[in-house]
C-alpha positions in Angstrom: -7.8 2.1 30.2 -4.7 4.0 29.1 -4.0 3.4 25.4 -0.4 2.6 24.4 1.6 4.7 22.0 2.6 2.9 18.8 5.8 3.7 16.9 7.3 2.5 13.6 10.6 0.7 14.0 11.0 -1.1 10.7 10.4 -0.4 7.0 10.6 -2.5 3.9 9.5 -2.1 0.3 9.6 -4.0 -3.0 8.0 -1.7 -5.7 8.1 -1.0 -9.4 10.8 1.6 -8.6 13.2 -0.8 -6.9 13.6 -3.8 -4.7 14.7 -1.9 -1.6 13.4 1.1 0.3 16.5 3.1 -0.7 15.8 2.5 -4.4 12.1 3.2 -4.0 12.6 6.5 -2.2 15.3 7.6 -4.6 13.0 6.8 -7.5 10.1 8.8 -6.0 12.3 11.8 -5.3 13.8 11.8 -8.8 10.5 11.4 -10.6 11.2 8.0 -11.9 8.3 6.0 -13.6 7.9 2.3 -12.9 5.8 1.8 -16.0 6.7 -0.2 -19.1 5.4 -2.9 -21.4 3.9 -5.9 -19.6 6.3 -8.9 -19.5 4.4 -11.2 -17.1 2.1 -12.5 -19.9 1.3 -11.8 -23.6 -0.8 -8.6 -23.5 -0.5 -7.9 -27.2 -4.3 -8.2 -27.7 -5.3 -6.2 -24.6 -6.5 -2.6 -24.6 -3.8 -1.9 -22.1 -0.4 -3.4 -22.7 1.7 -1.8 -20.0 1.9 -1.7 -16.2 4.2 -0.9 -13.3 5.9 -4.3 -12.8 8.5 -5.2 -10.1 11.7 -5.7 -12.0 14.5 -8.3 -11.3 12.9 -9.7 -8.2 14.9 -12.6 -6.8 12.8 -14.6 -4.5 15.8 -16.8 -3.5 17.1 -13.8 -1.4 14.2 -14.5 0.9 13.0 -18.1 0.6 14.5 -21.3 -0.7 13.5 -22.7 -4.1 11.4 -25.5 -2.7 9.3 -23.2 -0.5 9.0 -20.7 -3.3 7.2 -23.2 -5.4 4.5 -23.3 -2.8 3.9 -19.5 -3.0 2.1 -17.2 -5.4 4.1 -14.2 -6.5 2.2 -11.9 -4.1 3.3 -14.0 -1.1 6.9 -13.9 -2.2 6.8 -10.1 -2.5 5.2 -10.0 0.9 7.9 -12.2 2.5 10.6 -10.1 0.9 9.2 -6.7 2.2 8.6 -8.2 5.6 12.2 -9.6 5.9 13.5 -6.1 5.0 11.4 -4.5 7.6 12.2 -7.0 10.3 15.9 -6.6 9.6 15.5 -2.8 9.8 13.8 -3.1 13.2 16.9 -5.0 14.4 15.0 -7.0 17.1 16.8 -9.9 19.0 14.1 -12.3 18.1 15.5 -15.0 20.3 14.8 -12.9 23.4 11.3 -11.8 22.3 8.0 -13.3 23.5 6.8 -14.5 20.1 3.3 -15.0 21.5 3.1 -11.2 21.5 4.4 -10.6 18.0 1.7 -10.8 15.3 1.4 -10.5 11.5 -1.5 -8.6 9.9 -0.8 -8.5 6.2 -3.2 -7.4 3.5 -4.0 -8.2 -0.1 -6.7 -6.7 -2.3 -7.0 -9.7 -4.6 -4.5 -12.5 -3.5 -3.1 -15.2 -5.8 -4.9 -14.4 -9.0 -2.1 -15.8 -11.2 -2.3 -19.1 -9.3 -6.1 -19.1 -9.8 -5.7 -18.5 -13.6 -3.1 -21.2 -14.0 -5.1 -23.8 -12.1 -8.4 -23.1 -13.9 -6.8 -23.1 -17.3 -5.1 -26.4 -16.4 -8.4 -27.9 -15.4 -10.0 -26.8 -18.6 -7.3 -28.6 -20.6 -7.5 -31.9 -18.7 -11.1 -32.3 -17.5 -12.3 -34.2 -20.6 -9.3 -36.5 -20.8 -7.9 -37.3 -17.4 -10.5 -35.6 -15.3 -10.0 -32.8 -12.8 -6.4 -32.3 -11.9 -5.3 -29.5 -9.5 -2.1 -28.8 -7.7 -2.4 -29.6 -4.0 -0.9 -26.2 -3.3 -3.6 -24.4 -5.3 -5.7 -23.2 -2.4 -2.8 -22.5 0.0 -1.1 -20.5 -2.8 -4.2 -18.5 -3.8 -5.9 -17.4 -0.5 -5.4 -13.8 0.6 -4.3 -14.6 4.2 -1.5 -17.0 3.3 1.2 -14.3 3.1 0.6 -13.5 6.7 0.9 -17.2 7.5 4.2 -17.6 5.7 5.7 -14.6 7.5 4.7 -16.0 10.8 6.0 -19.4 10.0 9.4 -18.2 8.9 9.9 -16.4 12.2 7.8 -18.4 14.6 5.5 -15.5 15.5 2.4 -16.7 17.3 0.5 -13.5 18.0 -2.5 -12.2 16.0 -2.4 -13.3 12.4 -4.8 -12.5 9.6 -5.3 -10.6 6.3 -7.4 -7.6 5.8 -9.2 -7.4 2.4 -10.9 -4.1 1.6 -9.9 -3.6 -2.0 -7.4 -0.8 -2.4 -7.8 0.3 1.2 -6.6 -3.2 2.4 -3.1 -2.4 3.6 -4.1 0.9 5.2 -6.7 -1.0 7.2 -4.2 -3.7 8.0 -2.0 -1.0 9.6 -5.1 0.3 11.5 -5.8 -3.1 12.9 -2.2 -3.6 13.9 -2.3 -0.2 15.6 -5.3 -1.2 17.6 -3.9 -4.5 18.8 -0.8 -2.8 20.1 -2.4 0.3 21.7 -5.0 -1.9 23.5 -2.1 -4.0 24.9 -2.9 -7.2 23.1 0.5 -7.4 21.3 4.0 -5.8 21.6 4.9 -5.9 17.9 2.9 -6.4 14.7 4.5 -6.9 11.3 2.0 -5.2 9.0 1.6 -4.1 5.4 0.3 -5.5 2.1 1.2 -7.1 -1.2 -0.3 -7.5 -4.6 0.7 -9.2 -7.8 -2.4 -8.9 -10.1 -0.6 -8.0 -13.4 -2.0 -11.1 -15.0 -4.5 -11.7 -17.8 -7.6 -11.7 -15.5 -6.4 -8.7 -13.6 -5.7 -6.5 -16.7 -8.6 -7.9 -18.6 -11.0 -7.4 -15.8 -10.0 -3.8 -15.2 -10.0 -3.1 -18.9 -13.5 -4.3 -19.2 -14.5 -1.6 -16.7 -12.6 1.0 -18.6 -10.6 1.7 -15.4 -7.1 1.5 -16.9 -5.2 4.0 -19.0 -4.7 3.0 -22.6 -1.8 5.2 -23.4 0.2 2.3 -24.9 2.4 4.7 -26.8 3.7 6.4 -23.7 3.5 4.1 -20.6 5.9 6.3 -18.5 3.5 9.3 -18.7 0.2 7.3 -18.5 -0.3 7.7 -14.8 -1.0 11.4 -14.4 -2.9 12.2 -11.2 -4.8 15.5 -11.1 -4.1 16.2 -14.8 -6.9 17.3 -17.0 -6.0 14.6 -19.5 -5.9 11.6 -17.2 -7.7 8.6 -18.6 -7.4 5.9 -15.9 -5.0 4.2 -13.5 -1.9 2.2 -14.3 -1.7 -1.2 -12.6 1.2 -1.7 -10.2 2.4 -4.6 -8.1 4.7 -5.0 -5.1 4.8 -5.2 -1.3 5.6 -2.9 1.6 5.8 -3.5 5.3 6.0 -1.7 8.6 7.1 -3.1 12.0 4.8 -1.4 14.5 5.8 -1.6 18.1 4.6 -0.5 21.5 6.6 2.6 22.5 7.9 1.3 25.9 8.9 -2.0 24.3 10.8 -0.2 21.6 12.5 2.1 24.1 13.5 -0.8 26.4 15.4 -2.5 23.6 16.9 0.8 22.3 15.1 0.6 18.9 15.5 3.2 16.2 12.1 4.9 15.9 11.2 6.2 12.4 7.9 7.8 13.3 4.8 7.5 15.5 1.4 6.3 14.2 -1.1 8.6 15.9 -4.5 8.4 14.2 -6.6 6.4 11.8 -10.2 6.1 10.6 -12.2 3.9 8.2 -15.7 4.2 6.9 -17.8 3.5 3.8 -19.6 5.7 1.3 -22.6 3.3 1.2 -23.1 4.5 -2.3 -21.8 2.5 -5.3 -19.9 -0.7 -6.1 -17.0 1.2 -7.8 -17.7 5.0 -7.9 -16.9 7.2 -4.9 -19.7 9.4 -3.6 -19.8 12.5 -5.8 -19.8 14.8 -2.8 -16.9 13.0 -1.2 -18.8 12.4 2.1 -16.9 9.2 3.0 -13.5 10.8 2.3 -14.3 13.9 4.3 -15.6 11.9 7.3 -12.6 9.5 7.2 -10.0 12.3 7.1 -11.7 14.3 9.8 -12.0 11.3 12.2 -8.4 10.3 11.6 -7.2 13.8 12.6 -9.5 13.8 15.6 -8.2 10.5 16.8 -4.7 11.8 16.4 -5.5 14.5 18.9 -4.3 17.3 16.6 -6.0 20.1 14.6 -6.6 20.1 10.9 -4.0 22.9 10.4 -1.3 20.7 11.8 -1.3 18.4 8.8 1.6 19.4 6.5 1.3 16.7 3.8 -1.3 14.5 2.4 -0.4 11.5 0.2 -3.7 11.1 -1.6 -5.3 8.0 -3.1 -4.9 10.0 -6.3 -5.1 7.1 -8.8 -5.4 9.1 -12.1 -9.0 8.3 -12.7 -11.2 11.0 -14.2 -13.8 10.9 -11.3 -11.7 9.9 -8.3 -9.0 12.6 -8.3 -11.4 15.6 -8.4 -13.7 14.1 -5.8 -10.8 13.5 -3.4 -9.3 17.0 -4.0 -12.6 18.7 -3.5 -13.1 16.6 -0.3 -9.7 17.9 1.0 -10.7 21.5 0.2 -14.1 21.1 1.9 -12.6 19.7 5.1 -9.4 21.8 5.4 -10.6 25.1 4.0 -7.9 27.7 3.5 -5.3 25.3 5.0 -5.7 23.0 2.0 -3.7 25.5 0.0 -0.9 25.5 2.5 -0.2 21.7 2.5 1.5 19.6 0.0 -1.2 17.3 -1.5 0.4 14.8 -3.8 0.1 11.3 -5.4 3.0 9.0 -5.7 1.0 6.7 -8.0 2.4 8.8 -10.9 5.6 6.8 -10.2 4.5 3.5 -8.8 1.2 3.0 -10.5 -1.7 1.7 -8.4 -0.3 -1.1 -6.3 -3.8 -1.8 -4.9 -3.4 -4.0 -1.8 0.1 -2.7 -1.4 -0.6 0.9 -2.2 -1.7 2.2 1.2 1.3 0.9 3.1 3.7 2.1 0.4 2.3 5.6 0.6 2.4 5.5 4.4 6.1 4.8 4.1 6.4 7.8 1.7 4.8 9.9 4.4 7.3 8.6 7.0 10.2 9.4 4.8 8.9 12.9 4.1 8.8 13.5 7.9 12.3 12.1 8.3 13.9 14.0 5.4 11.8 17.2 5.1 11.3 16.4 1.4 7.9 15.7 -0.3 8.1 13.5 -3.4 6.6 15.0 -6.5 3.4 14.0 -8.4 4.9 12.5 -11.6 2.9 13.0 -14.8 1.0 16.1 -13.6 0.8 18.3 -16.6 -2.1 20.8 -17.4 -3.8 20.2 -14.1 -7.5 19.8 -13.9 -9.0 23.1 -13.0 -10.5 21.6 -9.9 -7.1 20.2 -8.8 -5.6 23.5 -7.8 -3.8 22.6 -4.6 0.0 22.3 -4.2 0.3 19.0 -5.9 4.1 19.3 -6.2 4.3 18.7 -9.9 7.4 17.2 -11.4 10.0 18.1 -8.8 10.4 17.2 -5.1 9.8 19.9 -2.6 11.7 20.7 0.5 9.4 21.6 3.4 9.1 20.7 7.1 6.6 17.8 7.6 5.6 17.2 11.2 2.3 15.3 10.6 1.3 13.6 7.4 -1.8 11.8 6.3 -2.4 9.1 3.7 -5.7 8.2 2.1 -6.7 4.9 0.5 -10.1 4.3 -1.1 -11.4 1.1 -2.6 -14.2 -0.5 -4.6 -17.3 -1.0 -2.5 -16.9 2.5 -1.0 -14.1 1.6 1.3 -12.3 4.6 2.9 -9.3 4.6 5.1 -7.0 7.4 6.4 -3.9 7.2 8.6 -1.9 10.0 10.3 1.7 9.6 11.1 3.9 12.1 13.0 7.4 12.9 14.2 8.3 10.9 17.3 8.8 13.0 20.4 9.4 11.8 24.0 
């Protein structure tokens, strides 16, 4: 069976740097930080009192007020990013076979704010009026509902589900979408991820694990991937979306093609519930298999947007994995983390970073690693500290790793006939 080629024809983002792709990309290139004091809830008694929140998000641009009340914030962000990407793809939806258009949209956690609100409401009323829950509690909370909303808005009837694999969720969603198209089971898949976990349970839970930075006096510099002084990640939120399309279908309608998705891999460390394997065996295997599936050699990768969360253990393990796999070529690539700017967007992180790779290919500019000062001695690659770097990027890789030992890598390349 001949596998189909899969191209990217639509992009959309809502991130802590801005509510459009243009704003997000400009923020990345200019070294803007999305961090600031938490406004979503009273965090004054928490160890960490800052995060990378999406600012000035107007859900009414994407869904009417009545429908918005039925959605958790993570779903509203997903709908917004998907609408941007679908508009960018410029499909004539009335002429499309909607049975062959699917939605595969990820979330690492789902509607945690809805869950908190409903459980606290129950606790207040259970002894007086008995259990009282909003009838939209479950439909607002579940992790697959964003995919459902997107399909309902547009009438898409193809494959529809969510991938949930912690912080690798949206990267795996893209991989699933890639497979559906290249196997001929769909013409178009709207794919990506969303997260809105900057809530008391989210921040409190990660604080209890000592996973978050506690630099409350300097939020803008708290996310510092590869730095010797990094002390944990900064929570982020947002959504990002790709429209993936079978090449001949895209060509037939004269679509604008941003890039080609050429390879992916996912695997697990099989080691620990939260810590990566100290030898990086899962990361190495994942990157190696992704490059092999892309049909290219290791020395053709020009740029890696790493998982690079700014955790003491994770950054060095990932960098050492890159060095072990790529050898001398590791020092010729750009190896960065955009989480210095966006924070860790968890279920939306992988797709946001895939888009950063696509934009680097399109523009020949690699965004900097914000917050990188006094690099860890093991982090000695070209991490592009502080200032964007102009360089040709023909193939780029993005990594996403999650709790449970989840590993996922994607390779995107320039589109050529």
